[in-house]
Amino acid sequence: MLKHALSLEERKTLIKNLSKDKEFKELLLYYMQISKDIGHKRDEEERVNYSAVMEHQNGEQRNILMLLQQSLSLLEHHQMYVKNMILKKCDAKIDLFEDFSQQEPQGDILFENIMILLTEHSNIQKRYIEESIAELLIYSLVNLDLI
């Protein structure tokens, strides 16, 4: 189902509202936290995997590795859900739960690159988000159909 393109005035209003939206900023913080958790799980998975290889795949190491992989899979699915919520709030024409091959990959790449930058310049523990980068993300996603 095709949605109508936002008018210039609607885009301005959406950007302004999202820039002030505390719930949206909480979603961004949550997404960044999940991303960090995934990174830690992947590091842990590598250590266990290496350890299991060194110990010839003993049963305990295999069980630990399997639990880590399940945990990682759950985190990745949850991350995708939160990312989809962020995209929907910005009226981006990307739906991660639909056939991605029919969508423009630039939006996803743009999202990931700006989120990396936002994570580097924000402080999740102090609930601080670098406003200018968050606004860049909002502006980019709201105007994604123009790229």
PDB file of C-alpha atoms in Angstrom:
ATOM      1  CA  MET A   1       0.000   0.000   0.000  1.00  0.00           C
ATOM      2  CA  LEU A   2       1.535   3.309  -1.098  1.00  0.00           C
ATOM      3  CA  LYS A   3       1.296   6.217   1.282  1.00  0.00           C
ATOM      4  CA  HIS A   4       1.092   9.741  -0.025  1.00  0.00           C
ATOM      5  CA  ALA A   5       4.284  11.779   0.053  1.00  0.00           C
ATOM      6  CA  LEU A   6       4.446  14.326   2.837  1.00  0.00           C
ATOM      7  CA  SER A   7       4.119  17.956   1.867  1.00  0.00           C
ATOM      8  CA  LEU A   8       6.900  20.380   2.768  1.00  0.00           C
ATOM      9  CA  GLU A   9       4.800  21.743   5.625  1.00  0.00           C
ATOM     10  CA  GLU A  10       4.075  18.233   6.941  1.00  0.00           C
ATOM     11  CA  ARG A  11       7.790  17.408   6.799  1.00  0.00           C
ATOM     12  CA  LYS A  12       8.706  20.559   8.731  1.00  0.00           C
ATOM     13  CA  THR A  13       6.091  19.809  11.370  1.00  0.00           C
ATOM     14  CA  LEU A  14       7.169  16.177  11.714  1.00  0.00           C
ATOM     15  CA  ILE A  15      10.851  17.136  12.039  1.00  0.00           C
ATOM     16  CA  LYS A  16      10.029  19.799  14.630  1.00  0.00           C
ATOM     17  CA  ASN A  17       7.802  17.451  16.635  1.00  0.00           C
ATOM     18  CA  LEU A  18      10.251  14.536  16.571  1.00  0.00           C
ATOM     19  CA  SER A  19      13.109  16.820  17.630  1.00  0.00           C
ATOM     20  CA  LYS A  20      11.159  17.569  20.816  1.00  0.00           C
ATOM     21  CA  ASP A  21       9.650  14.095  21.301  1.00  0.00           C
ATOM     22  CA  LYS A  22      10.985  12.496  24.505  1.00  0.00           C
ATOM     23  CA  GLU A  23       9.558   9.088  23.567  1.00  0.00           C
ATOM     24  CA  PHE A  24      11.441   9.215  20.265  1.00  0.00           C
ATOM     25  CA  LYS A  25      14.688  10.034  22.067  1.00  0.00           C
ATOM     26  CA  GLU A  26      14.058   7.132  24.449  1.00  0.00           C
ATOM     27  CA  LEU A  27      13.692   4.856  21.419  1.00  0.00           C
ATOM     28  CA  LEU A  28      17.035   6.115  20.106  1.00  0.00           C
ATOM     29  CA  LEU A  29      18.698   5.500  23.475  1.00  0.00           C
ATOM     30  CA  TYR A  30      17.130   2.058  23.669  1.00  0.00           C
ATOM     31  CA  TYR A  31      18.318   1.209  20.157  1.00  0.00           C
ATOM     32  CA  MET A  32      21.848   2.328  21.037  1.00  0.00           C
ATOM     33  CA  GLN A  33      21.803   0.225  24.225  1.00  0.00           C
ATOM     34  CA  ILE A  34      20.629  -2.857  22.339  1.00  0.00           C
ATOM     35  CA  SER A  35      23.389  -2.274  19.763  1.00  0.00           C
ATOM     36  CA  LYS A  36      26.001  -2.143  22.521  1.00  0.00           C
ATOM     37  CA  ASP A  37      24.562  -5.281  24.134  1.00  0.00           C
ATOM     38  CA  ILE A  38      24.760  -7.082  20.787  1.00  0.00           C
ATOM     39  CA  GLY A  39      28.403  -6.047  20.451  1.00  0.00           C
ATOM     40  CA  HIS A  40      29.183  -7.432  23.915  1.00  0.00           C
ATOM     41  CA  LYS A  41      27.371 -10.701  23.146  1.00  0.00           C
ATOM     42  CA  ARG A  42      29.297 -11.089  19.883  1.00  0.00           C
ATOM     43  CA  ASP A  43      32.587 -10.535  21.730  1.00  0.00           C
ATOM     44  CA  GLU A  44      31.560 -13.116  24.316  1.00  0.00           C
ATOM     45  CA  GLU A  45      30.495 -15.517  21.564  1.00  0.00           C
ATOM     46  CA  GLU A  46      33.908 -15.199  19.900  1.00  0.00           C
ATOM     47  CA  ARG A  47      35.696 -15.917  23.187  1.00  0.00           C
ATOM     48  CA  VAL A  48      33.542 -18.974  23.907  1.00  0.00           C
ATOM     49  CA  ASN A  49      33.795 -20.175  20.328  1.00  0.00           C
ATOM     50  CA  TYR A  50      37.585 -19.865  20.411  1.00  0.00           C
ATOM     51  CA  SER A  51      37.670 -21.562  23.808  1.00  0.00           C
ATOM     52  CA  ALA A  52      35.466 -24.417  22.535  1.00  0.00           C
ATOM     53  CA  VAL A  53      37.743 -24.965  19.547  1.00  0.00           C
ATOM     54  CA  MET A  54      40.784 -24.995  21.803  1.00  0.00           C
ATOM     55  CA  GLU A  55      39.105 -27.544  24.093  1.00  0.00           C
ATOM     56  CA  HIS A  56      37.776 -29.653  21.185  1.00  0.00           C
ATOM     57  CA  GLN A  57      34.138 -28.625  21.581  1.00  0.00           C
ATOM     58  CA  ASN A  58      33.373 -30.014  25.018  1.00  0.00           C
ATOM     59  CA  GLY A  59      29.676 -30.227  25.959  1.00  0.00           C
ATOM     60  CA  GLU A  60      29.690 -27.371  28.462  1.00  0.00           C
ATOM     61  CA  GLN A  61      31.271 -24.954  25.988  1.00  0.00           C
ATOM     62  CA  ARG A  62      28.792 -26.027  23.312  1.00  0.00           C
ATOM     63  CA  ASN A  63      25.856 -25.329  25.657  1.00  0.00           C
ATOM     64  CA  ILE A  64      27.258 -21.916  26.586  1.00  0.00           C
ATOM     65  CA  LEU A  65      27.757 -21.099  22.913  1.00  0.00           C
ATOM     66  CA  MET A  66      24.216 -22.204  22.061  1.00  0.00           C
ATOM     67  CA  LEU A  67      22.735 -20.024  24.832  1.00  0.00           C
ATOM     68  CA  LEU A  68      24.807 -17.060  23.666  1.00  0.00           C
ATOM     69  CA  GLN A  69      23.627 -17.526  20.094  1.00  0.00           C
ATOM     70  CA  GLN A  70      19.983 -17.699  21.217  1.00  0.00           C
ATOM     71  CA  SER A  71      20.432 -14.578  23.324  1.00  0.00           C
ATOM     72  CA  LEU A  72      22.107 -12.791  20.414  1.00  0.00           C
ATOM     73  CA  SER A  73      19.293 -13.787  18.068  1.00  0.00           C
ATOM     74  CA  LEU A  74      16.668 -12.418  20.479  1.00  0.00           C
ATOM     75  CA  LEU A  75      18.577  -9.145  20.844  1.00  0.00           C
ATOM     76  CA  GLU A  76      18.898  -8.784  17.064  1.00  0.00           C
ATOM     77  CA  HIS A  77      15.156  -9.348  16.551  1.00  0.00           C
ATOM     78  CA  HIS A  78      14.363  -6.868  19.298  1.00  0.00           C
ATOM     79  CA  GLN A  79      16.769  -4.358  17.742  1.00  0.00           C
ATOM     80  CA  MET A  80      15.014  -4.748  14.396  1.00  0.00           C
ATOM     81  CA  TYR A  81      11.639  -4.132  16.065  1.00  0.00           C
ATOM     82  CA  VAL A  82      12.889  -0.927  17.756  1.00  0.00           C
ATOM     83  CA  LYS A  83      14.523   0.215  14.519  1.00  0.00           C
ATOM     84  CA  ASN A  84      11.236  -0.329  12.684  1.00  0.00           C
ATOM     85  CA  MET A  85       9.463   1.810  15.308  1.00  0.00           C
ATOM     86  CA  ILE A  86      12.002   4.615  14.767  1.00  0.00           C
ATOM     87  CA  LEU A  87      11.572   4.409  10.995  1.00  0.00           C
ATOM     88  CA  LYS A  88       7.776   4.485  11.290  1.00  0.00           C
ATOM     89  CA  LYS A  89       7.855   7.543  13.567  1.00  0.00           C
ATOM     90  CA  CYS A  90       9.894   9.331  10.874  1.00  0.00           C
ATOM     91  CA  ASP A  91       7.413   8.222   8.200  1.00  0.00           C
ATOM     92  CA  ALA A  92      10.279   6.472   6.385  1.00  0.00           C
ATOM     93  CA  LYS A  93       9.087   4.231   3.585  1.00  0.00           C
ATOM     94  CA  ILE A  94      10.998   1.236   4.944  1.00  0.00           C
ATOM     95  CA  ASP A  95       9.389  -1.690   6.726  1.00  0.00           C
ATOM     96  CA  LEU A  96      11.853  -4.224   8.052  1.00  0.00           C
ATOM     97  CA  PHE A  97       9.099  -6.829   8.314  1.00  0.00           C
ATOM     98  CA  GLU A  98       8.192  -6.670   4.629  1.00  0.00           C
ATOM     99  CA  ASP A  99      10.143  -7.854   1.607  1.00  0.00           C
ATOM    100  CA  PHE A 100      13.332  -5.828   1.938  1.00  0.00           C
ATOM    101  CA  SER A 101      14.406  -6.617  -1.645  1.00  0.00           C
ATOM    102  CA  GLN A 102      11.580  -4.347  -2.846  1.00  0.00           C
ATOM    103  CA  GLN A 103      12.845  -1.395  -0.795  1.00  0.00           C
ATOM    104  CA  GLU A 104      15.670   1.072  -1.200  1.00  0.00           C
ATOM    105  CA  PRO A 105      18.721  -0.066   0.812  1.00  0.00           C
ATOM    106  CA  GLN A 106      20.127   3.488   1.062  1.00  0.00           C
ATOM    107  CA  GLY A 107      17.728   4.282   3.900  1.00  0.00           C
ATOM    108  CA  ASP A 108      18.937   1.368   5.986  1.00  0.00           C
ATOM    109  CA  ILE A 109      22.585   2.216   5.307  1.00  0.00           C
ATOM    110  CA  LEU A 110      21.972   5.874   6.138  1.00  0.00           C
ATOM    111  CA  PHE A 111      20.196   4.902   9.361  1.00  0.00           C
ATOM    112  CA  GLU A 112      23.039   2.613  10.490  1.00  0.00           C
ATOM    113  CA  ASN A 113      25.773   5.146   9.708  1.00  0.00           C
ATOM    114  CA  ILE A 114      24.046   7.992  11.538  1.00  0.00           C
ATOM    115  CA  MET A 115      23.265   5.700  14.506  1.00  0.00           C
ATOM    116  CA  ILE A 116      26.962   4.776  14.760  1.00  0.00           C
ATOM    117  CA  LEU A 117      27.833   8.478  14.803  1.00  0.00           C
ATOM    118  CA  LEU A 118      25.075   9.190  17.330  1.00  0.00           C
ATOM    119  CA  THR A 119      26.282   6.375  19.605  1.00  0.00           C
ATOM    120  CA  GLU A 120      29.857   7.669  19.485  1.00  0.00           C
ATOM    121  CA  HIS A 121      28.782  11.185  20.531  1.00  0.00           C
ATOM    122  CA  SER A 122      26.082  10.302  23.066  1.00  0.00           C
ATOM    123  CA  ASN A 123      26.198   8.896  26.585  1.00  0.00           C
ATOM    124  CA  ILE A 124      23.646   6.146  27.083  1.00  0.00           C
ATOM    125  CA  GLN A 125      24.263   5.793  30.829  1.00  0.00           C
ATOM    126  CA  LYS A 126      23.687   9.522  31.398  1.00  0.00           C
ATOM    127  CA  ARG A 127      20.699   9.468  29.000  1.00  0.00           C
ATOM    128  CA  TYR A 128      22.430  12.125  26.871  1.00  0.00           C
ATOM    129  CA  ILE A 129      21.854  12.289  23.129  1.00  0.00           C
ATOM    130  CA  GLU A 130      23.845  14.600  20.882  1.00  0.00           C
ATOM    131  CA  GLU A 131      20.950  16.722  19.596  1.00  0.00           C
ATOM    132  CA  SER A 132      22.515  17.803  16.298  1.00  0.00           C
ATOM    133  CA  ILE A 133      23.166  14.209  15.229  1.00  0.00           C
ATOM    134  CA  ALA A 134      19.691  13.099  16.362  1.00  0.00           C
ATOM    135  CA  GLU A 135      18.240  15.923  14.259  1.00  0.00           C
ATOM    136  CA  LEU A 136      20.370  14.808  11.304  1.00  0.00           C
ATOM    137  CA  LEU A 137      18.878  11.324  11.668  1.00  0.00           C
ATOM    138  CA  ILE A 138      15.339  12.715  11.883  1.00  0.00           C
ATOM    139  CA  TYR A 139      15.835  15.036   8.915  1.00  0.00           C
ATOM    140  CA  SER A 140      17.390  12.243   6.836  1.00  0.00           C
ATOM    141  CA  LEU A 141      14.681   9.688   7.595  1.00  0.00           C
ATOM    142  CA  VAL A 142      11.774  12.102   7.126  1.00  0.00           C
ATOM    143  CA  ASN A 143      13.186  13.126   3.742  1.00  0.00           C
ATOM    144  CA  LEU A 144      14.368   9.666   2.712  1.00  0.00           C
ATOM    145  CA  ASP A 145      11.949   9.517  -0.203  1.00  0.00           C
ATOM    146  CA  LEU A 146      13.666  12.581  -1.703  1.00  0.00           C
ATOM    147  CA  ILE A 147      17.108  10.982  -1.771  1.00  0.00           C
TER     148      ILE A 147
END
